[in-house]
Structure formats: structure tokens, C-alpha cells
Short mmCIF file of C-alpha atoms and ligand atoms in Angstrom, two decimals:
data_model
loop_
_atom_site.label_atom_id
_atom_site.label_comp_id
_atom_site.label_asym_id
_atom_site.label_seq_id
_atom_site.Cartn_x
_atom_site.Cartn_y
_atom_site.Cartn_z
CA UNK C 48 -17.97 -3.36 11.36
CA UNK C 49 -14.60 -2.82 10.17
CA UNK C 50 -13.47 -3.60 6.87
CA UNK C 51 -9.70 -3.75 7.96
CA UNK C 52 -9.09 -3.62 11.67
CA UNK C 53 -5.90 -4.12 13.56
CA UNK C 54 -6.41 -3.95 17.16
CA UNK C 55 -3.15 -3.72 19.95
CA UNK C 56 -0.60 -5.21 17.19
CA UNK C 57 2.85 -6.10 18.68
CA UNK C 58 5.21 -7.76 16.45
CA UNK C 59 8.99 -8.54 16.55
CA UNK C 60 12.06 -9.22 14.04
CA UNK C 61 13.52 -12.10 16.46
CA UNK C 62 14.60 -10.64 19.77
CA UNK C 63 14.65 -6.70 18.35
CA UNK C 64 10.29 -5.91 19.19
CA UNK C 65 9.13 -3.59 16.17
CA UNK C 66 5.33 -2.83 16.79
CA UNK C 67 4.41 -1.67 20.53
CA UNK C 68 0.29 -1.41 19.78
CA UNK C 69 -0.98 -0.40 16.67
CA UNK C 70 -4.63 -0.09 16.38
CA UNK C 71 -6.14 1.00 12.99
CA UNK C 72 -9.33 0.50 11.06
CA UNK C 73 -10.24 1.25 7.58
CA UNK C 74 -13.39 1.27 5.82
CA UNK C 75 -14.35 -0.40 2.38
CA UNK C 76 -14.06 2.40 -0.26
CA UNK C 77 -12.13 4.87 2.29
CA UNK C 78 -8.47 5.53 1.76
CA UNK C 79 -6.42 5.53 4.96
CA UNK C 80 -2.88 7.30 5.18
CA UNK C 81 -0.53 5.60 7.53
CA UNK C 82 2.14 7.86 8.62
CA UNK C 83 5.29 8.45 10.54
CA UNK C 84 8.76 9.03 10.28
CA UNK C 85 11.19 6.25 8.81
CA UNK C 86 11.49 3.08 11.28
CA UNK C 87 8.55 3.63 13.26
CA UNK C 88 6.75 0.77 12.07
CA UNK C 89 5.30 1.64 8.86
CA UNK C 90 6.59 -1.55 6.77
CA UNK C 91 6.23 -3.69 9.62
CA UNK C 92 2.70 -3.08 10.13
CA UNK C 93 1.95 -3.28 6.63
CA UNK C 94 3.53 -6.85 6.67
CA UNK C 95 1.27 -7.83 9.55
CA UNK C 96 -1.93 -6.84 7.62
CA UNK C 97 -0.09 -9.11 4.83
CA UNK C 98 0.59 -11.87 6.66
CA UNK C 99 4.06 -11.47 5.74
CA UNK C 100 5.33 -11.29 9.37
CA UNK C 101 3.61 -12.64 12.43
CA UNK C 102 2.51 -10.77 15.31
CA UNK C 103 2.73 -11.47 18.64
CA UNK C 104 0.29 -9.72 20.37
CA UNK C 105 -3.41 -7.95 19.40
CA UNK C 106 -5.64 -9.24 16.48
CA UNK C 107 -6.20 -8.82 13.06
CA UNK C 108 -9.14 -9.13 11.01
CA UNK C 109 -10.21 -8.28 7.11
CA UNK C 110 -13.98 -8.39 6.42
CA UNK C 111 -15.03 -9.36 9.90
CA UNK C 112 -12.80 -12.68 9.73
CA UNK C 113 -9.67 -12.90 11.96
CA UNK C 114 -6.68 -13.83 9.86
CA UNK C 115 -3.79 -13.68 12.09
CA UNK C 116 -3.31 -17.35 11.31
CA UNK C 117 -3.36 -17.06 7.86
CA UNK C 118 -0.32 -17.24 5.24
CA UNK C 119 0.58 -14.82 2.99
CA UNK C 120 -0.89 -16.18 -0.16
CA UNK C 121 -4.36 -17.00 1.51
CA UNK C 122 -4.40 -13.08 2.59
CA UNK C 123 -3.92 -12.38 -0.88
CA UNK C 124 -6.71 -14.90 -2.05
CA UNK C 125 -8.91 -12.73 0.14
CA UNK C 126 -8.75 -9.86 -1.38
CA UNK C 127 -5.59 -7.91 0.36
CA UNK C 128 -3.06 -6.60 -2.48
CA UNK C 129 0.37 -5.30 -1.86
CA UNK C 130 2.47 -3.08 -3.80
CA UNK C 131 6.01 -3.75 -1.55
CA UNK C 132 8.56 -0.84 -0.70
CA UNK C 133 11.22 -1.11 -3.44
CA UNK C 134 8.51 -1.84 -6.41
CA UNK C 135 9.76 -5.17 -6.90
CA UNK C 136 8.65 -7.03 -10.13
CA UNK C 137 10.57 -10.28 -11.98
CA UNK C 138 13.50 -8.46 -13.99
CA UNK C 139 13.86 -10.83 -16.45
CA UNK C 140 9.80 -11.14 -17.32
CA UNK C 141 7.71 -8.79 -19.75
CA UNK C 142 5.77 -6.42 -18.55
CA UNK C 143 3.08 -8.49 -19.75
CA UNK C 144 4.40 -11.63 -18.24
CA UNK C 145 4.66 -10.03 -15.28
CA UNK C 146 1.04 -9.05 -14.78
CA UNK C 147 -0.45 -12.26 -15.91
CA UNK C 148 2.37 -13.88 -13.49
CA UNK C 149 -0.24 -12.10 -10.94
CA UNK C 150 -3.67 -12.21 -12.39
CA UNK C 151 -7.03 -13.69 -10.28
CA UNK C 152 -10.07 -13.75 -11.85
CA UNK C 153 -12.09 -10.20 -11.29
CA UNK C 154 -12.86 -6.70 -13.17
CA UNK C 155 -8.99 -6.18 -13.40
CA UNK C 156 -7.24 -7.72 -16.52
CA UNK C 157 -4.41 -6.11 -18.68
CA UNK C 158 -6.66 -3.78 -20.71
CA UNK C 159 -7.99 -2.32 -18.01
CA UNK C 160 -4.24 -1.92 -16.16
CA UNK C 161 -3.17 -0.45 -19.99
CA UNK C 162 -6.46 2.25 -19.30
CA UNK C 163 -4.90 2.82 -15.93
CA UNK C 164 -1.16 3.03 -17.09
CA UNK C 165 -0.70 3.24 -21.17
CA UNK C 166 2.48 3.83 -20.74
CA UNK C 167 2.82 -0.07 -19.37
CA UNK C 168 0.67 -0.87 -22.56
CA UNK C 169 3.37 0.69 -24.98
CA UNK C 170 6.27 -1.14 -22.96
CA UNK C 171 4.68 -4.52 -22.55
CA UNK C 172 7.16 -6.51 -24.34
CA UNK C 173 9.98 -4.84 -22.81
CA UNK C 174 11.45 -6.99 -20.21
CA UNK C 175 10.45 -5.34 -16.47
CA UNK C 176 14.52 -4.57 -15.69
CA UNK C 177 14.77 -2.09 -18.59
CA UNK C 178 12.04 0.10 -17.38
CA UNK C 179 12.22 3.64 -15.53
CA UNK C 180 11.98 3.36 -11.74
CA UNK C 181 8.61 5.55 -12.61
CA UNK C 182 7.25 2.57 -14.88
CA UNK C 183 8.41 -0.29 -12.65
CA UNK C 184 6.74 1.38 -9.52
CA UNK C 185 3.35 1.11 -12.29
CA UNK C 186 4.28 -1.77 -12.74
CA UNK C 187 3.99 -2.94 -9.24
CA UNK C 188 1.16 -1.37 -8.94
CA UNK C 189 -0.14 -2.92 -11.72
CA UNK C 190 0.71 -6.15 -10.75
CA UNK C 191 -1.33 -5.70 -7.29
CA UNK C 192 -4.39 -4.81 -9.66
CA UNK C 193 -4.33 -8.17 -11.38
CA UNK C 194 -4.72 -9.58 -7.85
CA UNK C 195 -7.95 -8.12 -7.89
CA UNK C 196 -7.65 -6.92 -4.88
CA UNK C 197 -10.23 -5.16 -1.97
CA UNK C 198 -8.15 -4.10 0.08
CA UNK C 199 -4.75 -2.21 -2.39
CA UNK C 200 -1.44 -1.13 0.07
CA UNK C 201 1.19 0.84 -1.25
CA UNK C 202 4.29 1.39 0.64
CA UNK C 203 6.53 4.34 -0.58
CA UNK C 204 4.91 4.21 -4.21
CA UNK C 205 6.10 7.62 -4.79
CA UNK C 206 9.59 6.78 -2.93
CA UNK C 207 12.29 8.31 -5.04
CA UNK C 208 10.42 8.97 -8.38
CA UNK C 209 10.87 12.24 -10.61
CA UNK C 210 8.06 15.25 -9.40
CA UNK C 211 5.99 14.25 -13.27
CA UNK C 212 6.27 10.45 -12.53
CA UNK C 213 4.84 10.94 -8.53
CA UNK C 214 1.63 12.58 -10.39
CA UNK C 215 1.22 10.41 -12.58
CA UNK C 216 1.21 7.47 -9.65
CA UNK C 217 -0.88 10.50 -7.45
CA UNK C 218 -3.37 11.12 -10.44
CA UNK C 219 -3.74 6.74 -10.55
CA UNK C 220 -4.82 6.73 -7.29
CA UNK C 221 -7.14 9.28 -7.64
CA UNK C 222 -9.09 7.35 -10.11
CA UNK C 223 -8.86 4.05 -8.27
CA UNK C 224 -10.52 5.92 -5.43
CA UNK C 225 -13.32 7.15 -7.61
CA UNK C 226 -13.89 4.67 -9.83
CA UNK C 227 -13.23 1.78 -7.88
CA UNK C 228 -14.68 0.86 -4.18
CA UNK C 229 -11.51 -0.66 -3.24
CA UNK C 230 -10.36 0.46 0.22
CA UNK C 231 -6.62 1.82 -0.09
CA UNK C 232 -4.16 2.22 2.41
CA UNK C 233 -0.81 4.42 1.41
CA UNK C 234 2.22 5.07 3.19
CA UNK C 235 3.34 8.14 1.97
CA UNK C 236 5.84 11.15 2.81
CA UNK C 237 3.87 13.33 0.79
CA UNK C 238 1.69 14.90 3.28
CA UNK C 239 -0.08 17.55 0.93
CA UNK C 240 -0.20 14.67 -1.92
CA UNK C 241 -2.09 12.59 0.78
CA UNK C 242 -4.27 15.45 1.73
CA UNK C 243 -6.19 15.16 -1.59
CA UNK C 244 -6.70 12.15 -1.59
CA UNK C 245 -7.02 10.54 1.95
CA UNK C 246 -10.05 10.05 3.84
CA UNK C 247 -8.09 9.48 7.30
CA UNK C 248 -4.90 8.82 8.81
CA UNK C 249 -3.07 6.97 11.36
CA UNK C 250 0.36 8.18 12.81
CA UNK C 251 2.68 5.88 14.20
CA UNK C 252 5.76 6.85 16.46
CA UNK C 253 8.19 3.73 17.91
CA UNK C 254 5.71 1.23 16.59
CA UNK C 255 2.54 2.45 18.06
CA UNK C 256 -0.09 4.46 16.57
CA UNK C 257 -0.07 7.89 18.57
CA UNK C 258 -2.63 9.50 16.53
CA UNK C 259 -5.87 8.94 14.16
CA UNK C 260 -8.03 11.01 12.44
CA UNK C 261 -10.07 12.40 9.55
CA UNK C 262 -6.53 13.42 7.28
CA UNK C 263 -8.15 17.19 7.13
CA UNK C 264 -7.03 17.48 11.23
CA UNK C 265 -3.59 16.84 10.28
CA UNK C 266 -2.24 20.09 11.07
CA UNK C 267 0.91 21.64 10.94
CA UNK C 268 1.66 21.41 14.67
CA UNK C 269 0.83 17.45 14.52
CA UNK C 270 3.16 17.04 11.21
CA UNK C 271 6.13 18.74 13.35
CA UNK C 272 5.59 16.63 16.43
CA UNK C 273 5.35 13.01 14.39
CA UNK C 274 6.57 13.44 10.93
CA UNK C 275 9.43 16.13 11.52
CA UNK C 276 8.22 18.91 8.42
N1 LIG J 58 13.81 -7.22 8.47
C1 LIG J 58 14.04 -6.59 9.62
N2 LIG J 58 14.81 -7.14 10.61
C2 LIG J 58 15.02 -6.51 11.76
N3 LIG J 58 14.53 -5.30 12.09
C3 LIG J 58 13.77 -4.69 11.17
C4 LIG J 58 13.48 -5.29 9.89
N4 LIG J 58 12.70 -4.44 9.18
C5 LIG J 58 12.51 -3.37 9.98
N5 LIG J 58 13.14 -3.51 11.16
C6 LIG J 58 13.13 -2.56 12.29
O1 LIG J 58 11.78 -2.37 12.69
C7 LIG J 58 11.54 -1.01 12.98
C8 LIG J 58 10.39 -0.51 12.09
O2 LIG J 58 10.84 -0.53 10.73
P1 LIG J 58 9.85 -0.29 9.49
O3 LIG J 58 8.57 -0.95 9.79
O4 LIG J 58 10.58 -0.71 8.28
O5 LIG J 58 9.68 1.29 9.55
P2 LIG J 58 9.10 2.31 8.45
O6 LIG J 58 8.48 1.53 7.36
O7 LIG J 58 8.14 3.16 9.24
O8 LIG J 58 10.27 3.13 8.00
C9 LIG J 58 12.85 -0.27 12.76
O9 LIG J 58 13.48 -0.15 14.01
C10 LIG J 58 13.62 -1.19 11.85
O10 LIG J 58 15.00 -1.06 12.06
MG1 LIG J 59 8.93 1.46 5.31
#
């Protein structure tokens, strides 16, 4: 059985429908890529597995339970952690603050977030709105971490960072892959970042997945036809 498996979603921002059947499943431990060009449903699915937005149509489930009637925090109390397009943390909270604003009991605690990230560790009295956009996107991360999550989604993590700060993120998800048996699934535009480190992927074009696969079959002629590179 699926650890994550989303089955014909269709979902809707009031009259304007978003998702038109997405269907993806993820293993524990594997990371899945979810792909596509902007506004074809990336966000919007990853709200669905959140419980952020409800869908209309198609099921979800996380560890063999259904939880499309679940709310957002009770997702989270399962085990699903989100690091949001746009990074967002409190502004006005430490770095420290912030992550113990998040924390659940589990493996993940601050010293283990400061292994992960030291430069959060040097900065953790610094109040989150006078970071880099490269240290509040660790932050975010970080923040997800504390959740002690299962399941860890990032949206756009690498979104608008400097080429040394996307590495560092890259290298961070590396080593939760490796050292962690958390499944992971990243929206990313970096296809040949994602290619070392994704297990699979699922493409979506107008809010339906068109394609899925092992992430090594992700050629150049599918990359033209869905993700326009
Ligand atoms: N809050 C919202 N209200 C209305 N429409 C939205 C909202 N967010 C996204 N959409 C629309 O839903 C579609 C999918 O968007 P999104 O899931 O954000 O795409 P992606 O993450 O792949 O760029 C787009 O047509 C977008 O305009
Ligand atoms: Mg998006």
C-alpha cells in the first residue's frame, strides 16, 4: 500500500476548477518530484495533500487512512510537513522562537536542525525578517523539521535563491534522504537538481497529471513537451 496516494483529485478556487485528476503515489523513504510548468496545479495539489484546500472530487489518503475530511492541523499531527511557496516564517520571532513555535515531540529538535543548517544555529537570536532569503527558506525548512514530520513537501524551496544558497538547500535534502526515512515530495524547476536526488516523478499539465515515472525516464523530449526547457 501507498504511503501517500491521491487518486482522481479535482479541486476548485470558487467557481475557477484548478485540479482536473491528479493521481499520484509516493512511497515511505522515496522522494517524488512533482512537476510542471507554472499554474498547472502544482501548489494546488500540494494544498490538497495538506488539507489546506478541499477537493471536490477523487480521494486522498496518508498511511492507508483517508483524510480528505481532515483539517489542516490534524494532517500535520499525522505526520505531513509543509515548507509553503514563499518560505514564510513569523518576521518578528527569533529564529529560535520560530522553530520551537513549530516543534512536536520526535528525533527532530533544534540541535539537530543547527547539524542540518549551522548557519540557522549562528543566527538564532536574530529576528527571522533580518535574514537572507537563502536562510529564511532554511528556516522554513527548518521549521517543517520540528513538525517531525513523515511525509516533508517543499514547494519552490530553491525559488529565487543565489546558485551557492540552492546547494546548500540541494545538499540538505540529500542528507534528509539518506539519513532520514522520511518520504519527500519537491516541486522543483531544477530538473537536473531533481535528477540526483529523486526517486520518481509526476508531471502535471492543466491540473492533471499527464505523466509518472521513475525520474531517470525523464527525458529531454518529455521536459520540452511539459516543462518547456
Ligand atoms: N488562491 C487562488 N485563487 C484562485 N485561483 C488560484 C489560486 N491559486 C492558484 N490558482 C489558479 O489555479 C491554477 C493552478 O495554480 P497553482 O497550483 O498555483 O500552479 P503551480 O503551483 O503549478 O504554479 C492556476 O490557474 C492558478 O491561477
Ligand atoms: Mg506553485
Amino acid at each position: 500500500m501507498s504511503f501517500l496516494k491521491l487518486d482522481g483529485i479535482t479541486a476548485s478556487y470558487g467557481p475557477a476548477q484548478a485540479l482536473f485528476g491528479v493521481d499520484l503515489s509516493l512511497a515511505e523513504g522515496e522522494v517524488c518530484a512533482l512537476m510542471g510548468r507554472n499554474g498547472m496545479g502544482k501548489s494546488t495539489t500540494v494544498r490538497v495533500i495538506c488539507r489546506l484546500l478541499a477537493h471536490s472530487g477523487g480521494s486522498v489518503t496518508f498511511n492507508n487512512r483517508d483524510i480528505g475530511a481532515l483539517p489542516p492541523h490534524k494532517a500535520a499531527r499525522l505526520g505531513i510537513g509543509l515548507v509553503p511557496e514563499g518560505r514564510r516564517c513569523f518576521p518578528n520571532l527569533t529564529v529560535s522562537e520560530n522553530l520551537i513555535a513549530a516543534a512536536r515531540p520526535g528525533d527532530w529538535d533544534l540541535a539537530r536542525v543547527a547539524q542540518l543548517f549551522p548557519r540557522l544555529e549562528e543566527r538564532r537570536d536574530q529576528m527571522a525578517v533580518s535574514l537572507s532569503g537563502g536562510e529564511q527558506q532554511m528556516l522554513a525548512i527548518g521549521r517543517a523539521l520540528m513538525t517531525n514530520p513523515r511525509l516533508l513537501i517543499l514547494d519552490e524551496a530553491t525559488e529565487g535563491l543565489a546558485p551557492v544558497v540552492r546547494q546548500e538547500i540541494w545538499a540538505a535534502v540529500g542528507r534528509l534522504k539518506s539519513e532520514t526515512g522520511m518520504g519527500i515530495l519537491l516541486v522543483d524547476k531544477s530538473i537536473s537538481e531533481l535528477r540526483l536526488v529523486a526517486d520518481r516523478a509526476v508531471i502535471l499539465e492543466r491540473g492533471a497529471s499527464v505523466w509518472s515515472g521513475v525520474m531517470a525516464d525523464v527525458n529531454h523530449a518529455l521536459a520540452d513537451q511539459y516543462l518547456g526547457v
